CSV table of C-alpha atoms and ligand atoms in Angstrom, one decimal:
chain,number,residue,atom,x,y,z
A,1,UNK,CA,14.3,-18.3,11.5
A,2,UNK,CA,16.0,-15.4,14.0
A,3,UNK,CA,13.6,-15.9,16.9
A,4,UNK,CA,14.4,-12.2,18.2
A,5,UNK,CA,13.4,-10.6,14.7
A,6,UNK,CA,10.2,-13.0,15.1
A,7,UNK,CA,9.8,-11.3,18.9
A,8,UNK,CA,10.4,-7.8,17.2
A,9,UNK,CA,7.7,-8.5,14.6
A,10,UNK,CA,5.4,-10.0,17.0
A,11,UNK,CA,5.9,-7.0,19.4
A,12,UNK,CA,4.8,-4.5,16.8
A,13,UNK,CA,1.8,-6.3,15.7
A,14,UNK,CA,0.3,-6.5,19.1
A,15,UNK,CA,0.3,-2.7,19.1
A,16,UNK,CA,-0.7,-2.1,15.0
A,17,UNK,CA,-3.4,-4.6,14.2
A,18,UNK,CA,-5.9,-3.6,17.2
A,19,UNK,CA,-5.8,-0.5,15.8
A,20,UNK,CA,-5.5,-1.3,12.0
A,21,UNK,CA,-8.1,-3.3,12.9
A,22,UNK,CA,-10.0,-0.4,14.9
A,23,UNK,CA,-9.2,2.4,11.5
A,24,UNK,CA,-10.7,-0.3,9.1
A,25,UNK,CA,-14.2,-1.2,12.0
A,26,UNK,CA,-14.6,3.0,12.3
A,27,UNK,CA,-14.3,3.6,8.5
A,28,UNK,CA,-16.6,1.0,7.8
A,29,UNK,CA,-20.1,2.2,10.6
A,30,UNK,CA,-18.6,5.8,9.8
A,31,UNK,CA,-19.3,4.8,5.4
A,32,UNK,CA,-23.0,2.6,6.7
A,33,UNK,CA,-21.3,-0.1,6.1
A,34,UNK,CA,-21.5,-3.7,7.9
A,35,UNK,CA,-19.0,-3.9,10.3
A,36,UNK,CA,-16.5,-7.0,9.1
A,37,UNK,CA,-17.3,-6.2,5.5
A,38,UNK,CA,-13.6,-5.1,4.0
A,39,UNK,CA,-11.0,-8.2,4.3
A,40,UNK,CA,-7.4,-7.1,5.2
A,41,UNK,CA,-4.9,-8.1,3.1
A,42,UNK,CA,-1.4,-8.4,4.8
A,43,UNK,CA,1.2,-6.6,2.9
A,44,UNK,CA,4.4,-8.6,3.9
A,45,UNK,CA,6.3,-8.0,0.7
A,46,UNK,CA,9.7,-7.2,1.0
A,47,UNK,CA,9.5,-8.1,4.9
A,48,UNK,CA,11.6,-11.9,6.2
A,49,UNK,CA,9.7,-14.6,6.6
A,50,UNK,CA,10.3,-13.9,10.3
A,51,UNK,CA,7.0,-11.0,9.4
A,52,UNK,CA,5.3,-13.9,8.0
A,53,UNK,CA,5.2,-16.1,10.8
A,54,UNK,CA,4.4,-13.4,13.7
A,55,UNK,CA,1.4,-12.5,10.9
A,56,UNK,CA,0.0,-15.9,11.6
A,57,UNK,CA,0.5,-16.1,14.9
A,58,UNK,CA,-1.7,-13.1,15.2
A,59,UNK,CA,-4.5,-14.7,13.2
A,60,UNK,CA,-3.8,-12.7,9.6
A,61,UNK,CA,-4.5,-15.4,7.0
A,62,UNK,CA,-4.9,-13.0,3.8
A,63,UNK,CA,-0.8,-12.0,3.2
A,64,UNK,CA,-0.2,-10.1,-0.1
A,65,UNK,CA,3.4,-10.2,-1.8
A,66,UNK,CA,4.4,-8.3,-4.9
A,67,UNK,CA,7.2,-9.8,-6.3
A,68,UNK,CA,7.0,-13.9,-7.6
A,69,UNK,CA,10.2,-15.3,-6.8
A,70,UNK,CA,9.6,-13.9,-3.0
A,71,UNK,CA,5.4,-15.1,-2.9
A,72,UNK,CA,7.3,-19.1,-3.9
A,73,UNK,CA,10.1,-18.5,-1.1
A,74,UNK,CA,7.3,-17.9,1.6
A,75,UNK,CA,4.7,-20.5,-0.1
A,76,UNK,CA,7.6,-23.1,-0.4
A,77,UNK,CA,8.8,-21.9,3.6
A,78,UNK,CA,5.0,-22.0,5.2
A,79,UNK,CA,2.9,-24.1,2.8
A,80,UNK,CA,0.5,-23.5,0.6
A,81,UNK,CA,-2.1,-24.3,3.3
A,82,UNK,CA,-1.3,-22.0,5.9
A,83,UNK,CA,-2.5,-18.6,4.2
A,84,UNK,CA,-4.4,-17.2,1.3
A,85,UNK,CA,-1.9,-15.7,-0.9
A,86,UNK,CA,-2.3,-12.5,-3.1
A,87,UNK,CA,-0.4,-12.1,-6.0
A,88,UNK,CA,-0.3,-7.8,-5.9
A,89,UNK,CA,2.3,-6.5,-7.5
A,90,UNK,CA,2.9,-5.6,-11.3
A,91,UNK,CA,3.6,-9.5,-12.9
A,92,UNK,CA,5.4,-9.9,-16.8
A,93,UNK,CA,3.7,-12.1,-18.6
A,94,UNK,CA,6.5,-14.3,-19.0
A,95,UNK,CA,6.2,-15.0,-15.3
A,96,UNK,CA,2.2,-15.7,-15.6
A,97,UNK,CA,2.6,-19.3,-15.2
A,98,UNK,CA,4.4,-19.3,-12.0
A,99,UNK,CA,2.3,-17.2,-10.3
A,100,UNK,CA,-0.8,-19.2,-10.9
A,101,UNK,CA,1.0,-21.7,-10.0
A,102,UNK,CA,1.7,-20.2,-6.3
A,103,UNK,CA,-1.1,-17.4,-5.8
A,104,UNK,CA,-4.7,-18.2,-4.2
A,105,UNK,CA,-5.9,-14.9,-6.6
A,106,UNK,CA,-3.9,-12.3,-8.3
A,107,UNK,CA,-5.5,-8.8,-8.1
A,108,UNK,CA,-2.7,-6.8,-10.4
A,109,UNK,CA,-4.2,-8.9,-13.8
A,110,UNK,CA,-3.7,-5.3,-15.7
A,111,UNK,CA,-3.6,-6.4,-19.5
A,112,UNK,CA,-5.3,-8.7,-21.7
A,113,UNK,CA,-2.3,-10.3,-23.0
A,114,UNK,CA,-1.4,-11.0,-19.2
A,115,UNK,CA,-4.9,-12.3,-19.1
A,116,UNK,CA,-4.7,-14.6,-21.9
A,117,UNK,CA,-0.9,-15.8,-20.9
A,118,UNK,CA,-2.5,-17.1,-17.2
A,119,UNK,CA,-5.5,-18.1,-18.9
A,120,UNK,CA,-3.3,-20.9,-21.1
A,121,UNK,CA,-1.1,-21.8,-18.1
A,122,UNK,CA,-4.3,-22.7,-15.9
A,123,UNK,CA,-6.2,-25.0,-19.1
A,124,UNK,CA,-2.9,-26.5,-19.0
A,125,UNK,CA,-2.9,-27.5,-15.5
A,126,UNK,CA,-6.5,-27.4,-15.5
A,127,UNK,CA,-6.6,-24.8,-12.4
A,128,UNK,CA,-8.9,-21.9,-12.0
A,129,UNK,CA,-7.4,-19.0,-10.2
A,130,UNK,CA,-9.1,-16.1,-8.6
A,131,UNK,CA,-7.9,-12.7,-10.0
A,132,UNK,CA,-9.2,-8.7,-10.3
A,133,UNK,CA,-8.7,-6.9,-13.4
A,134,UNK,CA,-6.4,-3.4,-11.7
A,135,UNK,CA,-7.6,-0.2,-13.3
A,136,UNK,CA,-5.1,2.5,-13.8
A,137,UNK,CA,-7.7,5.1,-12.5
A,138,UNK,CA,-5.6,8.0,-11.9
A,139,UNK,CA,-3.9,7.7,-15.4
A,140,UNK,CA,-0.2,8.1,-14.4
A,141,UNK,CA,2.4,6.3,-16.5
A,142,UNK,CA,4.3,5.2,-13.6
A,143,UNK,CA,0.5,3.0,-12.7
A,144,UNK,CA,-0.2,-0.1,-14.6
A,145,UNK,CA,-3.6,-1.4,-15.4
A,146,UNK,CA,-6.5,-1.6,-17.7
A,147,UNK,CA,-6.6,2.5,-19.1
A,148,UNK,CA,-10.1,3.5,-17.5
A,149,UNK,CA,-11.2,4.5,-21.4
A,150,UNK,CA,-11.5,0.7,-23.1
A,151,UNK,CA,-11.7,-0.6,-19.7
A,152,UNK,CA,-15.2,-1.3,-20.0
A,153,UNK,CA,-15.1,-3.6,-23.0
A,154,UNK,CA,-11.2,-5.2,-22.2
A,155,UNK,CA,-12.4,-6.6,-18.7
A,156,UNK,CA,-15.3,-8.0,-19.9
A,157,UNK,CA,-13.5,-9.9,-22.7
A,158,UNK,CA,-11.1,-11.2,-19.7
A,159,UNK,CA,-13.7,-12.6,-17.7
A,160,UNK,CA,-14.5,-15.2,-20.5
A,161,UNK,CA,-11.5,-16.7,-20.3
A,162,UNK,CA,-10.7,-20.2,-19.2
A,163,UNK,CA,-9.3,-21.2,-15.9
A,164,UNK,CA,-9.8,-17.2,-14.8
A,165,UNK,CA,-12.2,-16.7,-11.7
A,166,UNK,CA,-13.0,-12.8,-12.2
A,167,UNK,CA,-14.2,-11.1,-8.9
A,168,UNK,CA,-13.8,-7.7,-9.3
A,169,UNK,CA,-11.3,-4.5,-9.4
A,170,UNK,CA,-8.2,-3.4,-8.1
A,171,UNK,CA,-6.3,0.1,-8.5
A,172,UNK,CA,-3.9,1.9,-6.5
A,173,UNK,CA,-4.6,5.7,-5.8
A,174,UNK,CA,-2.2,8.4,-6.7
A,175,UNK,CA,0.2,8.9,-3.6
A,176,UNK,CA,-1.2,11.9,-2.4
A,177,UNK,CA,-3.0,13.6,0.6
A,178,UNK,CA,-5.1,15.5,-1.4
A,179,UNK,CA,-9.0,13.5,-0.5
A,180,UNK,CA,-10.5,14.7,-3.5
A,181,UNK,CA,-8.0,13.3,-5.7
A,182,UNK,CA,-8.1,9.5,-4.0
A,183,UNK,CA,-12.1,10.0,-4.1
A,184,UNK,CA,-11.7,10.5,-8.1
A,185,UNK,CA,-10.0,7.4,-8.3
A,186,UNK,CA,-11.8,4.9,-5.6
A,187,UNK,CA,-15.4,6.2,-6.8
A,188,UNK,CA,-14.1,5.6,-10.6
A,189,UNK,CA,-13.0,2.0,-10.2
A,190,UNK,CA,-16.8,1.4,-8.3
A,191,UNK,CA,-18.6,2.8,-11.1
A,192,UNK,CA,-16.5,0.6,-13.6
A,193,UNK,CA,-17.3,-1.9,-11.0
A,194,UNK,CA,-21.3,-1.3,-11.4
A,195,UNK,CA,-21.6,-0.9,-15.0
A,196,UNK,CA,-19.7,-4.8,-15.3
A,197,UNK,CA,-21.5,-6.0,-12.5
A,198,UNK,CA,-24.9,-5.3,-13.7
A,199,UNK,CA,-23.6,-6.8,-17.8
A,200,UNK,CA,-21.2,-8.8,-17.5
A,201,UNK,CA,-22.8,-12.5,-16.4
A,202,UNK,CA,-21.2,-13.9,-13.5
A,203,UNK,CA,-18.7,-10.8,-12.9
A,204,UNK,CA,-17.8,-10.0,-9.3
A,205,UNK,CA,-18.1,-7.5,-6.7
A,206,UNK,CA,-14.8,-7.5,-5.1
A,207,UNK,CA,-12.6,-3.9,-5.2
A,208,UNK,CA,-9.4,-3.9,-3.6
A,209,UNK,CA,-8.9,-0.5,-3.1
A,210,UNK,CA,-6.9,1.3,-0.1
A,211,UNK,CA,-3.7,1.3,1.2
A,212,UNK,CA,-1.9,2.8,4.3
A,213,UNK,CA,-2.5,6.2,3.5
A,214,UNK,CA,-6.2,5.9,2.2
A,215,UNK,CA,-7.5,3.5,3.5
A,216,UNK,CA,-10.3,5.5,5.4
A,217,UNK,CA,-11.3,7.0,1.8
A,218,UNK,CA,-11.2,3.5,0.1
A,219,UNK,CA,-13.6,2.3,2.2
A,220,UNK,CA,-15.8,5.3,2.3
A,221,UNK,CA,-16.3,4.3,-1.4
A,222,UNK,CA,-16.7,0.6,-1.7
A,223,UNK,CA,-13.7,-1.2,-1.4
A,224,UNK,CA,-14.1,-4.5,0.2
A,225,UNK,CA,-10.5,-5.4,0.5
A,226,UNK,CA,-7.5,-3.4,1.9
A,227,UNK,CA,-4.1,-4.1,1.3
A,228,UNK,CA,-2.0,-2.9,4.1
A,229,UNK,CA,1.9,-3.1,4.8
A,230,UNK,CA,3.2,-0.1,6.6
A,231,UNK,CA,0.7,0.2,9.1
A,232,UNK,CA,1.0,-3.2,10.7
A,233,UNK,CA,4.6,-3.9,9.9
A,234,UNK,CA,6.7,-0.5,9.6
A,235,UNK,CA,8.9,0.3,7.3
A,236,UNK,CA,9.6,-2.6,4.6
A,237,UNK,CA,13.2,-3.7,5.2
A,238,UNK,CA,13.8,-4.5,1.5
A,239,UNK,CA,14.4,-7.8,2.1
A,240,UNK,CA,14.7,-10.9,-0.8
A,241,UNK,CA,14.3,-14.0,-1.2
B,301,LIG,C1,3.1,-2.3,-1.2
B,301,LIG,C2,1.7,-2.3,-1.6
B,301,LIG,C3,0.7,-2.1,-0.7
B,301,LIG,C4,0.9,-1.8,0.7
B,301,LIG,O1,1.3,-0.5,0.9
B,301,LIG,P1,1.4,0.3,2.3
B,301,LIG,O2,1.4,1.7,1.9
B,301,LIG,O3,2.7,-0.2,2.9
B,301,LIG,O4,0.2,-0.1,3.1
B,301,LIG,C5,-0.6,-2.2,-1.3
B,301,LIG,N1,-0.8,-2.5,-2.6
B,301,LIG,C6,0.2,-2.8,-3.4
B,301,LIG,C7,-0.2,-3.1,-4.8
B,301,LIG,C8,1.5,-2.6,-3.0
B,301,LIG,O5,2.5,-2.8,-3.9
């Protein structure tokens, strides 16, 4: 570990997360929500392990990765122990079984057969994972996720199987300013999230919605986890394990 890339991380994260921290508290009393009620995921993907550790030393303990052979690096580097560690990013099902194997939940689950594929590799190793089912709400191609049209009756089938712990949704907003456009797509996935809630025995709440860029929006319409990178850590450094 370069102890001054671990002083430069450090640095910036005594100036970002008070006020990451500050966005997130405002949003919430601005949407009537409890203060303390969204969970910030730490996006450290694509960052050294040098981000890693100044994230802990600050207190973070949610860290989200995209990418499975860089979420092992990290796990295998810090522990298993020392964070909760979300699986974000797109996954191939051929890699299904090592990211149960590494990931405290997985919120980018976007296709049944992906489903089914962890599902197998956690009766296996008799593990239960927690995971959300991402919606493609905005209905680019360039998005993965459940399409918001069979959505409905795909998730539900997901959540009955094996070894899979389903709390909720995930999507990711189109990348734009435009607030109408992220509202579409944030109030979308919490009226999916509503409708499963309220049939789907034992289905959970959880939406991890909201990003750098609309974060204030996410929150405005449910979400009760952020996943924030840029914001707390700059620009990602493109890094690999
Ligand atoms: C990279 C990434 C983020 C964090 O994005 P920022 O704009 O850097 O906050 C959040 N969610 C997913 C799925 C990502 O891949």
């Amino acid at each position: 570990m370069s102890s001054s890339l671990l002083t430069t991380y450090s640095g910036r994260l005594t100036e970002t997360l008070p006020r990451v921290r500050e966005q997130i508290a405002a949003a919430e009393v601005a949407a009537g929500r409890v203060e303390g009620s969204v969970r910030l995921i730490a996006v450290t993907k694509s960052h050294p392990i040098e981000c890693v550790e100044a994230a802990l030393q600050a207190g973070l303990r949610d860290l989200g990765e995209n990418r499975v052979e860089e979420l092992e690096g990290k796990v295998e580097h810090f522990g298993a122990d020392a964070a909760t560690w979300h699986m974000i990013g797109h996954l191939q099902s051929r890699k299904a079984q090592r990211a149960v194997a590494v990931a405290d939940m997985v919120h980018s689950v976007d296709s049944l057969k992906l489903a089914r594929k962890m599902s197998s590799a956690l009766v296996e190793d008799r593990g239960l994972v927690e995971v959300l089912a991402q919606v493609n709400t905005s209905g680019e191609e360039s998005k993965s996720g459940f399409a918001v049209a069979s959505a409905f009756d795909e998730i539900a089938e997901m959540s009955e199987l094996p070894g899979l712990h389903v709390k909720g949704l995930m999507t990711m907003a189109p990348f734009v300013e435009d607030e109408a456009v992220l509202t579409t797509a944030f109030a979308s996935l919490r009226r999916l999230s509503e409708s499963l809630v309220s049939n789907v025995d034992g289905f959970g709440a959880e939406l991890s919605m909201g990003m750098t860029n609309d974060l204030d929006v996410a929150i405005r319409e449910g979400s009760t986890m952020v996943r924030i990178g840029t914001a707390l850590f700059g620009p990602r450094t493109g890094y690999t394990t």
